Amino acid sequence: MAAVRTQTAPAVDRALLLLELLADSHGGLTLPEIADLSKLPKSSVHYLLVTLERRGYLRRNPRNGRYLFGPKLFSLAFSSLGLLNAGHRLNPFLFALQARTGLTVHLAVRDQDWALVIAKCESRQGHPFATCVGKQMDLHASAVGKALIAHLPEPEIDAIIQRYGLSRHNENTIVNARRLREHLKDVVKRGYALDDEEDEIGVRCIGVPIFSPNRQVIASISVSGRTSEIVPENIDALVVELRKTSLSIEKALSEPSSLPLM
């Protein structure tokens, strides 16, 4: 007697199809575009998209209505690569940096057109920041974000700007594409990114990239404090501390057995 083949779940199969279409889109797709490419009824596609969005697997760009991968999907991907777990296991490095500088420390990775915070060590005496693990930060207005994208090819930077735009947080935010490109070139030359009250008035942040063994930027780390805590006179010293930590993290990620046990 022939074995009975187990049937697939149609709804799951369709949801995975939508995710695969979005993965191939390089910039997201609208509901009509997804319905057209999937050959599925628009009502069914909308139902699946809303479900995936509510679960955090997708997010919808309010500017153009395009659906993009959400933080939950990236969390799963990072977990499979050990990066989110590494975020927790790298906490001792962050605690040490916080202790040496007295400033709040953030560790972030790129989430499409955002910087996604995967670890944070809050300063007990400094300014409290409205950030948490899982928070998405603008790439163009944060030190971790600029450190993440500064080494990208210029066409890829332009694509990010075209997809997301450059939202203004205050009068210090860089909202001109040409100026941002020049600014990012300076970030590469200096080796660090500076958020000089561009995200929040009264707050400065310094960020440096974290590289993989093949010199691809896989994460960034920053210190954040009030403008009275991060001043021109101590920026160089803080950059030295950040680079020490980034090098330690790079070594730990390339040699998993050297990661601190938690």
mmCIF file of N, CA and C in Angstrom, residues 118-252:
data_model
loop_
_atom_site.group_PDB
_atom_site.id
_atom_site.type_symbol
_atom_site.label_atom_id
_atom_site.label_comp_id
_atom_site.label_asym_id
_atom_site.label_seq_id
_atom_site.Cartn_x
_atom_site.Cartn_y
_atom_site.Cartn_z
ATOM 1 N N ILE A 118 20.397 45.732 19.600
ATOM 2 C CA ILE A 118 20.323 44.345 20.076
ATOM 3 C C ILE A 118 20.897 44.190 21.485
ATOM 4 N N ALA A 119 21.535 45.234 22.005
ATOM 5 C CA ALA A 119 22.016 45.200 23.389
ATOM 6 C C ALA A 119 22.236 46.630 23.861
ATOM 7 N N LYS A 120 22.055 46.831 25.166
ATOM 8 C CA LYS A 120 22.197 48.168 25.740
ATOM 9 C C LYS A 120 22.708 48.060 27.162
ATOM 10 N N CYS A 121 23.607 48.960 27.524
ATOM 11 C CA CYS A 121 24.092 49.058 28.900
ATOM 12 C C CYS A 121 23.928 50.508 29.339
ATOM 13 N N GLU A 122 22.950 50.749 30.206
ATOM 14 C CA GLU A 122 22.580 52.113 30.602
ATOM 15 C C GLU A 122 23.517 52.658 31.665
ATOM 16 N N SER A 123 23.894 53.924 31.499
ATOM 17 C CA SER A 123 24.662 54.612 32.525
ATOM 18 C C SER A 123 23.770 54.861 33.731
ATOM 19 N N ARG A 124 24.280 54.589 34.905
ATOM 20 C CA ARG A 124 23.479 54.761 36.121
ATOM 21 C C ARG A 124 23.439 56.210 36.585
ATOM 22 N N GLN A 125 24.383 57.003 36.115
ATOM 23 C CA GLN A 125 24.461 58.381 36.593
ATOM 24 C C GLN A 125 24.131 59.407 35.523
ATOM 25 N N GLY A 126 24.173 59.004 34.258
ATOM 26 C CA GLY A 126 23.987 59.966 33.186
ATOM 27 C C GLY A 126 22.541 60.133 32.771
ATOM 28 N N HIS A 127 22.377 60.660 31.577
ATOM 29 C CA HIS A 127 21.066 60.942 31.004
ATOM 30 C C HIS A 127 20.345 59.642 30.639
ATOM 31 N N PRO A 128 19.097 59.440 31.084
ATOM 32 C CA PRO A 128 18.355 58.229 30.695
ATOM 33 C C PRO A 128 17.884 58.334 29.246
ATOM 34 N N PHE A 129 18.117 57.287 28.452
ATOM 35 C CA PHE A 129 17.756 57.297 27.040
ATOM 36 C C PHE A 129 16.525 56.425 26.804
ATOM 37 N N ALA A 130 15.637 56.932 25.939
ATOM 38 C CA ALA A 130 14.398 56.211 25.625
ATOM 39 C C ALA A 130 14.672 55.153 24.553
ATOM 40 N N THR A 131 15.644 54.308 24.830
ATOM 41 C CA THR A 131 15.990 53.232 23.909
ATOM 42 C C THR A 131 15.906 51.908 24.660
ATOM 43 N N CYS A 132 15.737 50.838 23.901
ATOM 44 C CA CYS A 132 15.660 49.516 24.495
ATOM 45 C C CYS A 132 16.053 48.504 23.430
ATOM 46 N N VAL A 133 16.320 47.292 23.861
ATOM 47 C CA VAL A 133 16.628 46.230 22.917
ATOM 48 C C VAL A 133 15.418 46.024 22.001
ATOM 49 N N GLY A 134 15.642 46.031 20.709
ATOM 50 C CA GLY A 134 14.560 45.910 19.737
ATOM 51 C C GLY A 134 14.132 47.235 19.131
ATOM 52 N N LYS A 135 14.636 48.344 19.666
ATOM 53 C CA LYS A 135 14.266 49.661 19.123
ATOM 54 C C LYS A 135 14.948 49.885 17.781
ATOM 55 N N GLN A 136 14.214 50.453 16.832
ATOM 56 C CA GLN A 136 14.755 50.817 15.534
ATOM 57 C C GLN A 136 15.116 52.302 15.542
ATOM 58 N N MET A 137 16.321 52.619 15.056
ATOM 59 C CA MET A 137 16.803 53.990 15.035
ATOM 60 C C MET A 137 17.137 54.380 13.598
ATOM 61 N N ASP A 138 16.961 55.660 13.269
ATOM 62 C CA ASP A 138 17.255 56.133 11.922
ATOM 63 C C ASP A 138 18.738 55.950 11.596
ATOM 64 N N LEU A 139 19.016 55.463 10.403
ATOM 65 C CA LEU A 139 20.396 55.255 9.987
ATOM 66 C C LEU A 139 21.139 56.572 9.805
ATOM 67 N N HIS A 140 20.435 57.615 9.352
ATOM 68 C CA HIS A 140 21.108 58.871 9.025
ATOM 69 C C HIS A 140 21.239 59.820 10.206
ATOM 70 N N ALA A 141 20.533 59.528 11.308
ATOM 71 C CA ALA A 141 20.504 60.478 12.426
ATOM 72 C C ALA A 141 21.028 59.879 13.726
ATOM 73 N N SER A 142 21.659 58.728 13.657
ATOM 74 C CA SER A 142 22.204 58.090 14.857
ATOM 75 C C SER A 142 23.646 57.676 14.596
ATOM 76 N N ALA A 143 24.458 57.649 15.639
ATOM 77 C CA ALA A 143 25.858 57.260 15.479
ATOM 78 C C ALA A 143 25.968 55.792 15.081
ATOM 79 N N VAL A 144 25.152 54.922 15.699
ATOM 80 C CA VAL A 144 25.203 53.510 15.322
ATOM 81 C C VAL A 144 24.759 53.322 13.882
ATOM 82 N N GLY A 145 23.752 54.099 13.451
ATOM 83 C CA GLY A 145 23.256 53.982 12.088
ATOM 84 C C GLY A 145 24.282 54.418 11.065
ATOM 85 N N LYS A 146 24.917 55.566 11.291
ATOM 86 C CA LYS A 146 25.905 56.061 10.335
ATOM 87 C C LYS A 146 27.125 55.146 10.283
ATOM 88 N N ALA A 147 27.497 54.568 11.432
ATOM 89 C CA ALA A 147 28.615 53.620 11.443
ATOM 90 C C ALA A 147 28.276 52.358 10.652
ATOM 91 N N LEU A 148 26.996 51.988 10.632
ATOM 92 C CA LEU A 148 26.563 50.787 9.915
ATOM 93 C C LEU A 148 26.595 50.951 8.402
ATOM 94 N N ILE A 149 26.288 52.159 7.898
ATOM 95 C CA ILE A 149 26.139 52.325 6.448
ATOM 96 C C ILE A 149 27.285 53.077 5.780
ATOM 97 N N ALA A 150 28.188 53.659 6.551
ATOM 98 C CA ALA A 150 29.233 54.507 5.962
ATOM 99 C C ALA A 150 30.116 53.748 4.973
ATOM 100 N N HIS A 151 30.327 52.450 5.201
ATOM 101 C CA HIS A 151 31.210 51.664 4.344
ATOM 102 C C HIS A 151 30.475 51.026 3.171
ATOM 103 N N LEU A 152 29.178 51.276 3.038
ATOM 104 C CA LEU A 152 28.427 50.714 1.919
ATOM 105 C C LEU A 152 28.796 51.420 0.615
ATOM 106 N N PRO A 153 28.645 50.734 -0.527
ATOM 107 C CA PRO A 153 28.841 51.411 -1.814
ATOM 108 C C PRO A 153 27.840 52.560 -1.943
ATOM 109 N N GLU A 154 28.246 53.633 -2.607
ATOM 110 C CA GLU A 154 27.389 54.814 -2.717
ATOM 111 C C GLU A 154 26.019 54.511 -3.336
ATOM 112 N N PRO A 155 25.924 53.649 -4.366
ATOM 113 C CA PRO A 155 24.593 53.329 -4.909
ATOM 114 C C PRO A 155 23.660 52.703 -3.881
ATOM 115 N N GLU A 156 24.223 51.906 -2.977
ATOM 116 C CA GLU A 156 23.385 51.295 -1.945
ATOM 117 C C GLU A 156 22.922 52.344 -0.939
ATOM 118 N N ILE A 157 23.797 53.292 -0.627
ATOM 119 C CA ILE A 157 23.402 54.396 0.256
ATOM 120 C C ILE A 157 22.293 55.211 -0.400
ATOM 121 N N ASP A 158 22.445 55.485 -1.700
ATOM 122 C CA ASP A 158 21.424 56.233 -2.429
ATOM 123 C C ASP A 158 20.092 55.488 -2.423
ATOM 124 N N ALA A 159 20.144 54.163 -2.547
ATOM 125 C CA ALA A 159 18.913 53.361 -2.553
ATOM 126 C C ALA A 159 18.202 53.461 -1.211
ATOM 127 N N ILE A 160 18.969 53.467 -0.120
ATOM 128 C CA ILE A 160 18.375 53.615 1.215
ATOM 129 C C ILE A 160 17.681 54.963 1.334
ATOM 130 N N ILE A 161 18.354 56.014 0.859
ATOM 131 C CA ILE A 161 17.789 57.364 0.926
ATOM 132 C C ILE A 161 16.503 57.448 0.110
ATOM 133 N N GLN A 162 16.505 56.846 -1.072
ATOM 134 C CA GLN A 162 15.327 56.892 -1.941
ATOM 135 C C GLN A 162 14.156 56.127 -1.333
ATOM 136 N N ARG A 163 14.456 54.995 -0.700
ATOM 137 C CA ARG A 163 13.379 54.189 -0.109
ATOM 138 C C ARG A 163 12.782 54.860 1.123
ATOM 139 N N TYR A 164 13.640 55.343 1.980
ATOM 140 C CA TYR A 164 13.183 55.802 3.292
ATOM 141 C C TYR A 164 13.122 57.314 3.422
ATOM 142 N N GLY A 165 13.993 58.022 2.712
ATOM 143 C CA GLY A 165 14.042 59.465 2.893
ATOM 144 C C GLY A 165 14.899 59.839 4.086
ATOM 145 N N LEU A 166 15.038 61.115 4.346
ATOM 146 C CA LEU A 166 15.848 61.612 5.452
ATOM 147 C C LEU A 166 14.957 62.463 6.362
ATOM 148 N N SER A 167 14.333 61.830 7.318
ATOM 149 C CA SER A 167 13.396 62.534 8.202
ATOM 150 C C SER A 167 14.153 63.492 9.121
ATOM 151 N N ARG A 168 13.551 64.641 9.374
ATOM 152 C CA ARG A 168 14.163 65.662 10.219
ATOM 153 C C ARG A 168 13.716 65.491 11.665
ATOM 154 N N HIS A 169 14.696 65.368 12.574
ATOM 155 C CA HIS A 169 14.402 65.295 13.998
ATOM 156 C C HIS A 169 14.465 66.682 14.634
ATOM 157 N N ASN A 170 15.392 67.487 14.145
ATOM 158 C CA ASN A 170 15.542 68.865 14.619
ATOM 159 C C ASN A 170 16.422 69.598 13.609
ATOM 160 N N GLU A 171 16.818 70.823 13.933
ATOM 161 C CA GLU A 171 17.575 71.630 12.972
ATOM 162 C C GLU A 171 18.981 71.091 12.708
ATOM 163 N N ASN A 172 19.456 70.145 13.530
ATOM 164 C CA ASN A 172 20.795 69.590 13.341
ATOM 165 C C ASN A 172 20.815 68.340 12.466
ATOM 166 N N THR A 173 19.665 67.760 12.206
ATOM 167 C CA THR A 173 19.600 66.527 11.432
ATOM 168 C C THR A 173 20.021 66.768 9.988
ATOM 169 N N ILE A 174 20.830 65.854 9.460
ATOM 170 C CA ILE A 174 21.239 65.946 8.055
ATOM 171 C C ILE A 174 20.092 65.421 7.190
ATOM 172 N N VAL A 175 19.483 66.289 6.408
ATOM 173 C CA VAL A 175 18.334 65.901 5.580
ATOM 174 C C VAL A 175 18.611 66.107 4.082
ATOM 175 N N ASN A 176 19.841 66.471 3.751
ATOM 176 C CA ASN A 176 20.247 66.655 2.358
ATOM 177 C C ASN A 176 21.082 65.448 1.934
ATOM 178 N N ALA A 177 20.693 64.792 0.843
ATOM 179 C CA ALA A 177 21.355 63.559 0.414
ATOM 180 C C ALA A 177 22.833 63.777 0.096
ATOM 181 N N ARG A 178 23.161 64.858 -0.625
ATOM 182 C CA ARG A 178 24.548 65.128 -0.971
ATOM 183 C C ARG A 178 25.385 65.350 0.274
ATOM 184 N N ARG A 179 24.830 66.109 1.220
ATOM 185 C CA ARG A 179 25.565 66.380 2.459
ATOM 186 C C ARG A 179 25.763 65.095 3.265
ATOM 187 N N LEU A 180 24.765 64.220 3.272
ATOM 188 C CA LEU A 180 24.900 62.964 4.012
ATOM 189 C C LEU A 180 25.983 62.086 3.391
ATOM 190 N N ARG A 181 26.015 62.016 2.050
ATOM 191 C CA ARG A 181 27.048 61.216 1.393
ATOM 192 C C ARG A 181 28.447 61.712 1.759
ATOM 193 N N GLU A 182 28.633 63.034 1.751
ATOM 194 C CA GLU A 182 29.933 63.603 2.120
ATOM 195 C C GLU A 182 30.246 63.332 3.591
ATOM 196 N N HIS A 183 29.227 63.431 4.413
ATOM 197 C CA HIS A 183 29.402 63.173 5.845
ATOM 198 C C HIS A 183 29.845 61.732 6.076
ATOM 199 N N LEU A 184 29.247 60.788 5.365
ATOM 200 C CA LEU A 184 29.589 59.375 5.536
ATOM 201 C C LEU A 184 31.008 59.083 5.051
ATOM 202 N N LYS A 185 31.457 59.809 4.037
ATOM 203 C CA LYS A 185 32.847 59.662 3.591
ATOM 204 C C LYS A 185 33.797 60.075 4.713
ATOM 205 N N ASP A 186 33.437 61.142 5.433
ATOM 206 C CA ASP A 186 34.246 61.593 6.570
ATOM 207 C C ASP A 186 34.233 60.557 7.694
ATOM 208 N N VAL A 187 33.103 59.884 7.875
ATOM 209 C CA VAL A 187 33.007 58.830 8.890
ATOM 210 C C VAL A 187 34.020 57.728 8.590
ATOM 211 N N VAL A 188 34.106 57.332 7.324
ATOM 212 C CA VAL A 188 35.058 56.294 6.929
ATOM 213 C C VAL A 188 36.493 56.764 7.178
ATOM 214 N N LYS A 189 36.802 58.013 6.827
ATOM 215 C CA LYS A 189 38.156 58.546 7.014
ATOM 216 C C LYS A 189 38.528 58.621 8.495
ATOM 217 N N ARG A 190 37.583 59.099 9.315
ATOM 218 C CA ARG A 190 37.851 59.243 10.752
ATOM 219 C C ARG A 190 37.865 57.906 11.472
ATOM 220 N N GLY A 191 37.021 56.985 10.987
ATOM 221 C CA GLY A 191 36.899 55.702 11.665
ATOM 222 C C GLY A 191 35.820 55.685 12.720
ATOM 223 N N TYR A 192 35.068 56.759 12.846
ATOM 224 C CA TYR A 192 33.962 56.793 13.801
ATOM 225 C C TYR A 192 32.881 57.747 13.300
ATOM 226 N N ALA A 193 31.668 57.534 13.813
ATOM 227 C CA ALA A 193 30.532 58.389 13.466
ATOM 228 C C ALA A 193 30.132 59.213 14.679
ATOM 229 N N LEU A 194 29.702 60.441 14.421
ATOM 230 C CA LEU A 194 29.277 61.331 15.502
ATOM 231 C C LEU A 194 27.841 61.788 15.256
ATOM 232 N N ASP A 195 26.999 61.590 16.237
ATOM 233 C CA ASP A 195 25.649 62.160 16.243
ATOM 234 C C ASP A 195 25.721 63.381 17.159
ATOM 235 N N ASP A 196 25.833 64.548 16.548
ATOM 236 C CA ASP A 196 26.015 65.792 17.303
ATOM 237 C C ASP A 196 24.670 66.491 17.459
ATOM 238 N N GLU A 197 23.872 66.007 18.376
ATOM 239 C CA GLU A 197 22.524 66.525 18.652
ATOM 240 C C GLU A 197 21.621 66.418 17.424
ATOM 241 N N GLU A 198 21.860 65.424 16.567
ATOM 242 C CA GLU A 198 21.077 65.264 15.348
ATOM 243 C C GLU A 198 19.796 64.467 15.578
ATOM 244 N N ASP A 199 19.831 63.596 16.570
ATOM 245 C CA ASP A 199 18.639 62.824 16.914
ATOM 246 C C ASP A 199 17.865 63.512 18.032
ATOM 247 N N GLU A 200 18.593 63.943 19.039
ATOM 248 C CA GLU A 200 17.965 64.587 20.212
ATOM 249 C C GLU A 200 18.822 65.765 20.660
ATOM 250 N N ILE A 201 18.190 66.913 20.838
ATOM 251 C CA ILE A 201 18.901 68.098 21.309
ATOM 252 C C ILE A 201 19.471 67.830 22.700
ATOM 253 N N GLY A 202 20.740 68.203 22.880
ATOM 254 C CA GLY A 202 21.385 68.021 24.177
ATOM 255 C C GLY A 202 22.095 66.698 24.337
ATOM 256 N N VAL A 203 22.065 65.850 23.290
ATOM 257 C CA VAL A 203 22.668 64.517 23.375
ATOM 258 C C VAL A 203 23.672 64.322 22.242
ATOM 259 N N ARG A 204 24.834 63.791 22.582
ATOM 260 C CA ARG A 204 25.832 63.405 21.585
ATOM 261 C C ARG A 204 26.104 61.905 21.703
ATOM 262 N N CYS A 205 26.413 61.290 20.559
ATOM 263 C CA CYS A 205 26.754 59.871 20.525
ATOM 264 C C CYS A 205 27.929 59.673 19.576
ATOM 265 N N ILE A 206 28.789 58.707 19.921
ATOM 266 C CA ILE A 206 29.911 58.334 19.064
ATOM 267 C C ILE A 206 29.771 56.847 18.766
ATOM 268 N N GLY A 207 29.871 56.480 17.484
ATOM 269 C CA GLY A 207 29.723 55.083 17.108
ATOM 270 C C GLY A 207 30.854 54.607 16.219
ATOM 271 N N VAL A 208 31.204 53.340 16.337
ATOM 272 C CA VAL A 208 32.215 52.739 15.458
ATOM 273 C C VAL A 208 31.658 51.422 14.916
ATOM 274 N N PRO A 209 32.113 51.022 13.726
ATOM 275 C CA PRO A 209 31.634 49.771 13.147
ATOM 276 C C PRO A 209 32.308 48.561 13.776
ATOM 277 N N ILE A 210 31.633 47.418 13.643
ATOM 278 C CA ILE A 210 32.199 46.123 14.024
ATOM 279 C C ILE A 210 32.251 45.287 12.745
ATOM 280 N N PHE A 211 33.438 44.788 12.419
ATOM 281 C CA PHE A 211 33.645 44.098 11.153
ATOM 282 C C PHE A 211 33.673 42.586 11.318
ATOM 283 N N SER A 212 33.236 41.897 10.268
ATOM 284 C CA SER A 212 33.378 40.450 10.188
ATOM 285 C C SER A 212 34.807 40.143 9.737
ATOM 286 N N PRO A 213 35.219 38.873 9.768
ATOM 287 C CA PRO A 213 36.576 38.538 9.320
ATOM 288 C C PRO A 213 36.861 38.961 7.878
ATOM 289 N N ASN A 214 35.822 39.043 7.024
ATOM 290 C CA ASN A 214 36.038 39.476 5.635
ATOM 291 C C ASN A 214 35.799 40.974 5.450
ATOM 292 N N ARG A 215 35.829 41.717 6.582
ATOM 293 C CA ARG A 215 35.772 43.176 6.589
ATOM 294 C C ARG A 215 34.438 43.733 6.122
ATOM 295 N N GLN A 216 33.365 42.993 6.354
ATOM 296 C CA GLN A 216 32.022 43.511 6.147
ATOM 297 C C GLN A 216 31.503 44.045 7.480
ATOM 298 N N VAL A 217 30.830 45.194 7.463
ATOM 299 C CA VAL A 217 30.270 45.753 8.696
ATOM 300 C C VAL A 217 29.061 44.907 9.095
ATOM 301 N N ILE A 218 29.114 44.293 10.273
ATOM 302 C CA ILE A 218 28.019 43.439 10.730
ATOM 303 C C ILE A 218 27.273 44.043 11.917
ATOM 304 N N ALA A 219 27.859 45.052 12.546
ATOM 305 C CA ALA A 219 27.219 45.674 13.710
ATOM 306 C C ALA A 219 27.936 46.995 13.994
ATOM 307 N N SER A 220 27.432 47.714 14.967
ATOM 308 C CA SER A 220 28.106 48.936 15.414
ATOM 309 C C SER A 220 27.871 49.103 16.908
ATOM 310 N N ILE A 221 28.757 49.848 17.530
ATOM 311 C CA ILE A 221 28.662 50.083 18.974
ATOM 312 C C ILE A 221 28.866 51.568 19.226
ATOM 313 N N SER A 222 28.157 52.102 20.215
ATOM 314 C CA SER A 222 28.248 53.538 20.472
ATOM 315 C C SER A 222 28.239 53.835 21.958
ATOM 316 N N VAL A 223 28.707 55.038 22.295
ATOM 317 C CA VAL A 223 28.527 55.599 23.634
ATOM 318 C C VAL A 223 27.698 56.863 23.474
ATOM 319 N N SER A 224 26.786 57.088 24.408
ATOM 320 C CA SER A 224 25.867 58.226 24.330
ATOM 321 C C SER A 224 25.861 58.969 25.657
ATOM 322 N N GLY A 225 25.777 60.301 25.566
ATOM 323 C CA GLY A 225 25.722 61.104 26.781
ATOM 324 C C GLY A 225 25.257 62.521 26.482
ATOM 325 N N ARG A 226 25.105 63.298 27.526
ATOM 326 C CA ARG A 226 24.737 64.698 27.351
ATOM 327 C C ARG A 226 25.901 65.452 26.691
ATOM 328 N N THR A 227 25.592 66.628 26.113
ATOM 329 C CA THR A 227 26.635 67.423 25.472
ATOM 330 C C THR A 227 27.692 67.884 26.481
ATOM 331 N N SER A 228 27.342 67.877 27.753
ATOM 332 C CA SER A 228 28.326 68.225 28.790
ATOM 333 C C SER A 228 29.228 67.040 29.123
ATOM 334 N N GLU A 229 28.815 65.825 28.719
ATOM 335 C CA GLU A 229 29.599 64.615 28.989
ATOM 336 C C GLU A 229 30.495 64.226 27.818
ATOM 337 N N ILE A 230 30.013 64.475 26.603
ATOM 338 C CA ILE A 230 30.815 64.224 25.402
ATOM 339 C C ILE A 230 31.143 65.572 24.783
ATOM 340 N N VAL A 231 32.390 65.971 24.904
ATOM 341 C CA VAL A 231 32.847 67.286 24.440
ATOM 342 C C VAL A 231 34.030 67.086 23.492
ATOM 343 N N PRO A 232 34.361 68.106 22.691
ATOM 344 C CA PRO A 232 35.486 67.953 21.751
ATOM 345 C C PRO A 232 36.764 67.455 22.409
ATOM 346 N N GLU A 233 36.983 67.841 23.653
ATOM 347 C CA GLU A 233 38.230 67.484 24.336
ATOM 348 C C GLU A 233 38.340 65.992 24.667
ATOM 349 N N ASN A 234 37.213 65.281 24.797
ATOM 350 C CA ASN A 234 37.315 63.866 25.183
ATOM 351 C C ASN A 234 36.881 62.902 24.078
ATOM 352 N N ILE A 235 36.550 63.427 22.895
ATOM 353 C CA ILE A 235 36.088 62.551 21.815
ATOM 354 C C ILE A 235 37.167 61.555 21.410
ATOM 355 N N ASP A 236 38.400 62.008 21.244
ATOM 356 C CA ASP A 236 39.474 61.098 20.821
ATOM 357 C C ASP A 236 39.660 59.959 21.824
ATOM 358 N N ALA A 237 39.614 60.291 23.111
ATOM 359 C CA ALA A 237 39.792 59.262 24.136
ATOM 360 C C ALA A 237 38.632 58.272 24.127
ATOM 361 N N LEU A 238 37.415 58.769 23.897
ATOM 362 C CA LEU A 238 36.257 57.880 23.837
ATOM 363 C C LEU A 238 36.324 56.978 22.606
ATOM 364 N N VAL A 239 36.819 57.512 21.489
ATOM 365 C CA VAL A 239 36.970 56.706 20.275
ATOM 366 C C VAL A 239 37.964 55.568 20.523
ATOM 367 N N VAL A 240 39.033 55.848 21.247
ATOM 368 C CA VAL A 240 40.013 54.805 21.574
ATOM 369 C C VAL A 240 39.343 53.684 22.364
ATOM 370 N N GLU A 241 38.518 54.045 23.332
ATOM 371 C CA GLU A 241 37.821 53.031 24.136
ATOM 372 C C GLU A 241 36.841 52.234 23.276
ATOM 373 N N LEU A 242 36.139 52.917 22.385
ATOM 374 C CA LEU A 242 35.196 52.228 21.502
ATOM 375 C C LEU A 242 35.924 51.248 20.584
ATOM 376 N N ARG A 243 37.050 51.665 20.052
ATOM 377 C CA ARG A 243 37.798 50.789 19.152
ATOM 378 C C ARG A 243 38.346 49.574 19.885
ATOM 379 N N LYS A 244 38.783 49.763 21.117
ATOM 380 C CA LYS A 244 39.236 48.622 21.916
ATOM 381 C C LYS A 244 38.111 47.600 22.051
ATOM 382 N N THR A 245 36.910 48.110 22.340
ATOM 383 C CA THR A 245 35.767 47.223 22.524
ATOM 384 C C THR A 245 35.357 46.567 21.217
ATOM 385 N N SER A 246 35.348 47.332 20.122
ATOM 386 C CA SER A 246 34.950 46.757 18.840
ATOM 387 C C SER A 246 35.918 45.655 18.416
ATOM 388 N N LEU A 247 37.214 45.847 18.650
ATOM 389 C CA LEU A 247 38.194 44.823 18.315
ATOM 390 C C LEU A 247 37.994 43.572 19.160
ATOM 391 N N SER A 248 37.669 43.767 20.431
ATOM 392 C CA SER A 248 37.403 42.621 21.314
ATOM 393 C C SER A 248 36.180 41.850 20.848
ATOM 394 N N ILE A 249 35.143 42.583 20.424
ATOM 395 C CA ILE A 249 33.924 41.940 19.934
ATOM 396 C C ILE A 249 34.196 41.195 18.634
ATOM 397 N N GLU A 250 34.961 41.822 17.737
ATOM 398 C CA GLU A 250 35.292 41.160 16.479
ATOM 399 C C GLU A 250 36.026 39.848 16.735
ATOM 400 N N LYS A 251 36.955 39.854 17.680
ATOM 401 C CA LYS A 251 37.688 38.634 18.016
ATOM 402 C C LYS A 251 36.760 37.592 18.618
ATOM 403 N N ALA A 252 35.858 38.038 19.496
ATOM 404 C CA ALA A 252 34.936 37.105 20.142
ATOM 405 C C ALA A 252 33.985 36.466 19.134
#
